[in-house]
Amino acid sequence: MNLETAEIIKVGIADMNAAASPKKLRTSGLGSCVGLVLYDHERKNAGMAHIMLPTSDLARNEKFNRYKYADTAFHDLLKQLEKMGSPASRLKAKMAGGAQMFAFKTQNETMRIGPRNIEAVKELLTCHSIPLISSETGGSSGRTIEFDPATSLLTIRTVNLGTSII
Amino acid sequence: MSLKFEQLDVLKEMANIGAAHSATALSLMLGRKIGMDVPDVKAVTFNELTEAMGGAEREVACIFLRVAGEISGSMYFIMEVTQAEKFVREITGHQSLNLSNPPYSEYGKSAIKELGNIVIGSYLTSLSDLTKLSFIPEVPEFSIDMFGAVISEGLIELSKAADFAVLIRTVIREEDRQERHSFQGHLFLLPDYESFDHFYRALGVSDES
């Protein structure tokens, strides 16, 4: 299959998706949200989540979107990849996001959500012994990320800083 | 939570009054005729919200401030980057002010924040007069970045309780429509979840009545 025509699976805000090569996964406009990629390099399977908040303990309703929170999205991502033949023991991780988009002077907890999202994801990875291969987090820029399960490369685009591949 | 038709209608009326005040304030500041379009009030998912503005990746110039008080939420004034640049050049008289590429002019950034203070401040003041509820605006911040990234910051509080936002949007633009690139900005209010009840009670369309 021609790379140019490879299908791109979109992941929205507070959303999650999984795909196998030659498909690619993409999420746009990550601010303080974290884009987490779990992938199986040999089988070329990958899953991506666009996480808004660090823990489902913050949910004020019983019924909530599981993909919005790091812990529940992580759990569902693992289950999805396991169904595709990639259990946690085969997985590696990459992530991007967790920026602080506005330089608010107040020490408002809400405005520290980026770093909290990053910490939450790191803890979950440690907990499941999944190695974090590379990441580009923090700063004050929005990011669009695209993961190619064929190469295990994560392409990160920002408005001001150009494109990087990790 | 469900939103009844008359409740959305009341929010629309409220937005009409707020936006009219903003347009007047801007007209006075610019010495030009600024008008507004009928506000758009609807409940949308987070993804519908970004689609409404042309996608999460679209680059925008954005003034954002959090509102605290009986009514809390996030307030945005969003423009095309080229418009924002044109605007600051016009009001300051400095044709070299740059907002298209970093590093952005500090002077240009403060001019934009001042614009935000005026547009958003007059909107909130009129809402406060109308509802007799307190609004405490925090200091505005400015960013040029992807729409999805800036708007999600304002959704964080709300997202703990809901998977949708009530988008209260008005377009403020120069009345002379002949010039295609005349001034245009989008004014958004995204109330936090707890604020809806306060709004409805103050405006007499509460569920309990």
Coordinates of C-alpha atoms in Angstrom, one line a residue:
Chain A
M1 CA 0.0 0.0 0.0
N2 CA 1.2 3.5 -0.9
L3 CA 2.1 5.5 2.2
E4 CA 0.4 8.6 0.8
T5 CA -3.0 6.8 0.7
A6 CA -2.6 5.1 4.0
E7 CA -5.8 5.5 6.0
I8 CA -5.6 7.9 9.0
I9 CA -7.8 7.0 12.0
K10 CA -8.8 10.2 13.8
V11 CA -8.9 10.4 17.6
G12 CA -11.1 13.3 18.9
I13 CA -10.9 15.1 22.2
A14 CA -11.5 12.6 25.1
D15 CA -11.5 9.8 22.6
M16 CA -9.5 6.6 21.9
N17 CA -8.8 4.4 18.9
A18 CA -6.6 1.5 17.9
A19 CA -5.3 0.5 14.5
A20 CA -2.8 -1.8 12.8
S21 CA -0.3 -0.9 10.0
P22 CA -0.7 0.4 7.3
K23 CA -3.3 2.6 9.1
K24 CA -2.1 5.5 11.1
L25 CA -3.5 7.2 14.2
R26 CA -3.8 11.0 14.6
T27 CA -5.1 13.5 17.1
S28 CA -5.2 17.3 16.7
G29 CA -4.8 20.3 18.9
L30 CA -3.5 18.8 22.1
G31 CA -3.1 21.6 24.7
S32 CA -2.9 20.4 28.3
C33 CA -4.4 17.1 27.1
V34 CA -2.0 14.2 26.7
G35 CA -1.8 12.1 23.6
L36 CA -0.7 8.6 24.7
V37 CA 0.4 6.0 22.2
L38 CA 0.7 2.3 23.3
Y39 CA 2.2 0.2 20.5
D40 CA 3.4 -3.3 19.7
H41 CA 6.5 -2.8 17.5
E42 CA 6.6 -6.4 16.1
R43 CA 2.9 -6.9 15.4
K44 CA 2.6 -3.3 14.3
N45 CA -0.5 -2.6 16.4
A46 CA -1.1 0.7 18.1
G47 CA -3.6 2.5 20.2
M48 CA -3.9 6.3 20.9
A49 CA -5.9 8.2 23.6
H50 CA -6.5 11.9 23.8
I51 CA -6.7 12.3 27.6
M52 CA -8.1 15.4 29.2
L53 CA -7.9 14.8 32.9
P54 CA -5.6 12.7 35.2
T55 CA -8.0 10.5 37.1
S56 CA -11.7 9.4 37.0
D57 CA -11.9 10.3 40.7
L58 CA -12.5 13.8 39.4
A59 CA -15.7 12.7 37.6
R60 CA -18.8 14.2 39.3
N61 CA -21.2 11.9 37.6
E62 CA -21.4 8.1 37.8
K63 CA -21.9 7.8 34.1
F64 CA -18.9 9.4 32.3
N65 CA -16.9 9.1 29.2
R66 CA -14.1 6.7 30.1
Y67 CA -11.7 8.0 27.4
K68 CA -11.6 11.4 29.1
Y69 CA -9.5 10.3 32.1
A70 CA -6.0 8.8 32.1
D71 CA -6.8 5.8 34.3
T72 CA -9.9 4.6 32.5
A73 CA -8.6 5.4 29.0
F74 CA -5.4 3.5 29.8
H75 CA -7.4 0.5 30.9
D76 CA -9.6 0.4 27.8
L77 CA -6.6 0.9 25.5
L78 CA -4.9 -2.1 27.1
K79 CA -8.0 -4.2 26.6
Q80 CA -8.4 -3.1 23.0
L81 CA -4.8 -3.9 22.2
E82 CA -5.0 -7.3 23.9
K83 CA -7.9 -8.2 21.6
M84 CA -5.7 -7.3 18.7
G85 CA -3.1 -9.8 19.9
S86 CA -0.9 -7.4 21.8
P87 CA -1.0 -7.9 25.6
A88 CA 0.6 -5.3 27.9
S89 CA 3.9 -7.3 28.1
R90 CA 4.5 -6.6 24.4
L91 CA 3.7 -2.9 24.5
K92 CA 5.8 0.2 24.5
A93 CA 4.7 3.8 24.9
K94 CA 5.2 7.3 23.5
M95 CA 3.4 10.5 24.5
A96 CA 3.1 14.2 23.8
G97 CA 1.1 17.1 25.1
G98 CA 0.6 18.3 28.7
A99 CA 1.4 21.9 27.8
Q100 CA 0.4 25.0 29.7
M101 CA -1.3 27.1 27.0
F102 CA -1.8 30.3 29.0
A103 CA 0.7 31.9 31.4
F104 CA -1.8 32.5 34.2
K105 CA -0.2 33.9 37.3
T106 CA -2.7 32.4 39.7
Q107 CA -1.7 29.0 41.1
N108 CA -5.0 27.7 40.1
E109 CA -5.0 23.9 40.1
T110 CA -7.0 23.7 36.9
M111 CA -4.2 25.5 35.1
R112 CA -1.7 22.8 36.3
I113 CA -3.7 20.1 34.6
G114 CA -1.0 19.5 31.9
P115 CA 1.7 18.4 34.3
R116 CA -0.8 16.3 36.3
N117 CA -1.9 14.5 33.2
I118 CA 1.7 13.7 32.4
E119 CA 2.4 12.4 35.9
A120 CA -0.7 10.3 35.8
V121 CA 0.2 8.6 32.6
K122 CA 3.8 8.0 33.7
E123 CA 2.5 6.3 36.9
L124 CA 0.2 4.1 34.9
L125 CA 3.0 3.0 32.6
T126 CA 5.3 2.2 35.6
C127 CA 2.5 0.3 37.2
H128 CA 2.0 -1.9 34.1
S129 CA 5.8 -2.1 33.4
I130 CA 5.4 -0.5 30.0
P131 CA 8.5 1.4 28.9
L132 CA 8.2 5.0 27.8
I133 CA 10.4 5.1 24.8
S134 CA 10.2 8.8 24.0
S135 CA 8.0 11.8 24.8
E136 CA 7.6 15.5 24.1
T137 CA 5.7 17.1 26.9
G138 CA 5.2 20.5 28.7
G139 CA 6.0 23.9 27.2
S140 CA 3.2 26.2 26.0
S141 CA 2.4 25.1 22.5
G142 CA -0.5 23.1 21.1
R143 CA 0.4 19.9 19.3
T144 CA -0.9 17.6 16.6
I145 CA 0.4 14.1 16.7
E146 CA 0.4 11.2 14.2
F147 CA 1.6 7.7 14.9
D148 CA 2.7 5.2 12.3
P149 CA 2.5 1.6 13.6
A150 CA 4.7 0.5 10.6
T151 CA 7.7 2.4 11.9
S152 CA 6.7 3.1 15.5
L153 CA 7.4 6.8 14.9
L154 CA 5.4 9.6 16.4
T155 CA 5.3 12.9 14.3
I156 CA 4.6 16.0 16.3
R157 CA 3.5 19.3 14.7
T158 CA 3.3 22.6 16.5
V159 CA 2.2 26.0 15.2
N160 CA 5.4 27.8 16.1
L161 CA 8.1 25.2 16.6
G162 CA 7.7 23.1 13.4
T163 CA 7.7 19.4 13.2
S164 CA 9.6 16.8 15.2
I165 CA 9.7 13.0 15.0
I166 CA 10.2 10.9 18.1
Chain B
M1 CA -28.8 17.5 32.4
S2 CA -31.2 18.5 29.6
L3 CA -31.7 21.9 28.2
K4 CA -35.2 23.0 27.4
F5 CA -36.0 25.1 24.5
E6 CA -37.0 28.1 26.5
Q7 CA -33.8 27.8 28.6
L8 CA -31.7 28.1 25.4
D9 CA -33.8 30.9 24.3
V10 CA -33.2 32.8 27.5
L11 CA -29.4 32.3 27.2
K12 CA -29.7 33.6 23.6
E13 CA -31.4 36.8 24.7
M14 CA -28.8 37.2 27.4
A15 CA -26.0 36.8 24.9
N16 CA -27.7 39.3 22.6
I17 CA -27.6 41.9 25.3
G18 CA -24.0 41.1 26.3
A19 CA -22.7 41.1 22.7
A20 CA -24.5 44.3 21.8
H21 CA -22.6 46.0 24.7
S22 CA -19.3 44.6 23.5
A23 CA -20.0 45.8 19.9
T24 CA -20.8 49.3 21.2
A25 CA -17.6 49.4 23.3
L26 CA -15.6 48.3 20.3
S27 CA -17.2 50.8 18.1
L28 CA -16.3 53.6 20.5
M29 CA -12.7 52.3 20.7
L30 CA -12.2 52.0 17.0
G31 CA -14.4 54.9 15.9
R32 CA -16.0 52.6 13.4
K33 CA -19.3 50.9 13.1
I34 CA -19.2 47.5 14.7
G35 CA -22.2 45.3 14.8
M36 CA -23.0 41.7 15.8
D37 CA -24.8 38.7 14.4
V38 CA -27.6 36.9 16.3
P39 CA -26.0 34.7 19.0
D40 CA -25.7 31.0 18.4
V41 CA -26.6 29.1 21.6
K42 CA -26.5 25.3 21.6
A43 CA -25.3 22.3 23.5
V44 CA -22.4 20.7 21.6
T45 CA -20.0 17.8 22.2
F46 CA -16.3 18.9 22.7
N47 CA -15.6 17.7 19.2
E48 CA -18.5 19.5 17.7
L49 CA -17.3 22.6 19.4
T50 CA -13.9 22.4 17.6
E51 CA -15.6 21.6 14.3
A52 CA -17.8 24.7 14.7
M53 CA -14.6 26.8 14.4
G54 CA -13.0 25.0 11.5
G55 CA -11.2 22.2 13.3
A56 CA -8.9 21.6 16.2
E57 CA -5.7 22.4 14.2
R58 CA -6.8 25.8 12.9
E59 CA -4.5 28.6 14.0
V60 CA -6.2 31.4 15.9
A61 CA -5.4 34.4 17.9
C62 CA -7.2 34.0 21.2
I63 CA -7.9 36.0 24.3
F64 CA -9.1 33.8 27.2
L65 CA -10.1 34.5 30.7
R66 CA -11.7 32.5 33.5
V67 CA -14.7 33.9 35.2
A68 CA -15.3 33.2 38.9
G69 CA -18.2 34.1 41.1
E70 CA -21.8 32.9 41.2
I71 CA -21.4 32.4 37.5
S72 CA -18.1 30.7 36.6
G73 CA -16.9 29.6 33.2
S74 CA -14.5 30.4 30.4
M75 CA -14.8 33.4 28.1
Y76 CA -13.0 33.6 24.7
F77 CA -12.5 36.2 22.1
I78 CA -11.1 34.6 18.9
M79 CA -9.8 36.1 15.7
E80 CA -7.9 35.0 12.6
V81 CA -4.2 35.7 13.2
T82 CA -4.0 38.1 10.3
Q83 CA -7.0 40.0 11.7
A84 CA -5.4 40.3 15.1
E85 CA -2.2 41.6 13.5
K86 CA -4.1 44.1 11.4
F87 CA -6.1 45.2 14.4
V88 CA -3.1 46.0 16.6
R89 CA -1.3 47.8 13.8
E90 CA -4.4 49.9 13.3
I91 CA -5.0 50.9 16.9
T92 CA -1.4 51.5 17.8
G93 CA -0.3 53.1 14.5
H94 CA 2.8 50.8 14.4
Q95 CA 2.8 49.0 11.0
S96 CA 5.7 46.8 12.1
L97 CA 4.0 45.0 15.0
N98 CA 4.2 41.3 14.4
L99 CA 1.8 38.6 15.5
S100 CA 2.2 36.3 12.6
N101 CA 5.5 34.7 13.6
P102 CA 7.2 34.3 17.0
P103 CA 8.7 36.1 18.8
Y104 CA 5.5 38.1 18.9
S105 CA 5.6 41.8 19.7
E106 CA 5.1 42.4 23.4
Y107 CA 3.5 45.7 22.7
G108 CA 1.1 44.0 20.2
K109 CA 0.2 41.4 22.8
S110 CA -0.7 44.0 25.4
A111 CA -2.8 45.8 22.8
I112 CA -4.7 42.6 22.1
K113 CA -5.2 41.9 25.8
E114 CA -6.6 45.4 26.2
L115 CA -9.0 44.7 23.4
G116 CA -10.0 41.5 25.2
N117 CA -10.6 43.5 28.4
I118 CA -12.9 45.8 26.6
V119 CA -14.9 43.3 24.6
I120 CA -15.2 40.7 27.3
G121 CA -15.6 43.2 30.2
S122 CA -18.5 44.9 28.6
Y123 CA -20.2 41.6 27.8
L124 CA -19.8 40.3 31.4
T125 CA -20.9 43.6 32.9
S126 CA -24.1 43.6 31.0
L127 CA -24.8 40.0 32.0
S128 CA -24.2 40.8 35.6
D129 CA -26.6 43.8 35.4
L130 CA -29.2 41.6 33.8
T131 CA -29.0 38.6 36.1
K132 CA -27.9 40.4 39.3
L133 CA -25.4 37.6 39.6
S134 CA -21.7 38.2 40.4
F135 CA -19.1 37.6 37.7
I136 CA -15.5 38.0 38.7
P137 CA -13.3 38.1 35.6
E138 CA -9.7 37.1 36.0
V139 CA -6.8 38.6 34.1
P140 CA -7.0 37.9 30.4
E141 CA -4.3 35.8 28.7
F142 CA -3.4 35.8 25.0
S143 CA -2.2 33.0 22.8
I144 CA -1.8 32.3 19.1
D145 CA -2.1 28.5 18.6
M146 CA -4.3 25.7 17.5
F147 CA -8.0 26.2 18.3
G148 CA -8.3 22.7 19.8
A149 CA -5.5 23.4 22.2
V150 CA -6.7 26.8 23.4
I151 CA -10.4 25.8 23.7
S152 CA -9.7 22.6 25.7
E153 CA -8.1 24.7 28.5
G154 CA -11.5 26.4 29.0
L155 CA -13.3 23.0 29.0
I156 CA -11.3 21.5 31.9
E157 CA -13.6 22.5 34.8
L158 CA -16.7 21.7 32.8
S159 CA -15.4 18.4 31.6
K160 CA -15.3 17.0 35.1
A161 CA -19.1 17.1 35.2
A162 CA -20.2 17.0 31.5
D163 CA -19.3 15.6 28.1
F164 CA -20.8 18.6 26.3
A165 CA -20.5 22.3 26.5
V166 CA -23.2 25.0 26.1
L167 CA -21.7 27.2 23.5
I168 CA -22.9 30.8 23.6
R169 CA -21.3 32.4 20.5
T170 CA -21.7 35.7 18.8
V171 CA -19.8 37.1 15.8
I172 CA -18.8 40.7 16.2
R173 CA -17.9 42.4 12.9
E174 CA -17.6 45.6 11.1
E175 CA -20.9 46.7 9.7
D176 CA -19.5 47.6 6.3
R177 CA -19.7 44.1 4.8
Q178 CA -18.3 45.1 1.4
E179 CA -14.8 44.9 2.5
R180 CA -14.3 41.1 3.0
H181 CA -11.5 41.4 5.4
S182 CA -13.0 43.9 7.7
F183 CA -12.9 43.3 11.4
Q184 CA -14.4 40.1 12.7
G185 CA -14.2 38.2 16.0
H186 CA -15.9 35.4 17.7
L187 CA -17.1 35.8 21.3
F188 CA -17.7 32.6 23.2
L189 CA -18.9 31.9 26.7
L190 CA -18.6 28.4 28.1
P191 CA -20.3 28.3 31.5
D192 CA -19.2 25.7 34.0
Y193 CA -21.7 23.1 34.9
E194 CA -22.8 24.5 38.2
S195 CA -23.5 27.9 36.6
F196 CA -26.5 26.8 34.6
D197 CA -28.8 26.5 37.6
H198 CA -27.8 30.0 38.8
F199 CA -28.5 31.4 35.3
Y200 CA -31.9 29.8 35.0
R201 CA -33.0 30.7 38.5
A202 CA -31.9 34.3 38.0
L203 CA -33.7 34.5 34.7
G204 CA -36.9 32.7 35.9
V205 CA -36.7 29.6 33.9
S206 CA -35.6 27.2 36.6
D207 CA -36.9 23.5 36.5
E208 CA -38.3 23.9 39.9
S209 CA -40.6 26.8 39.1

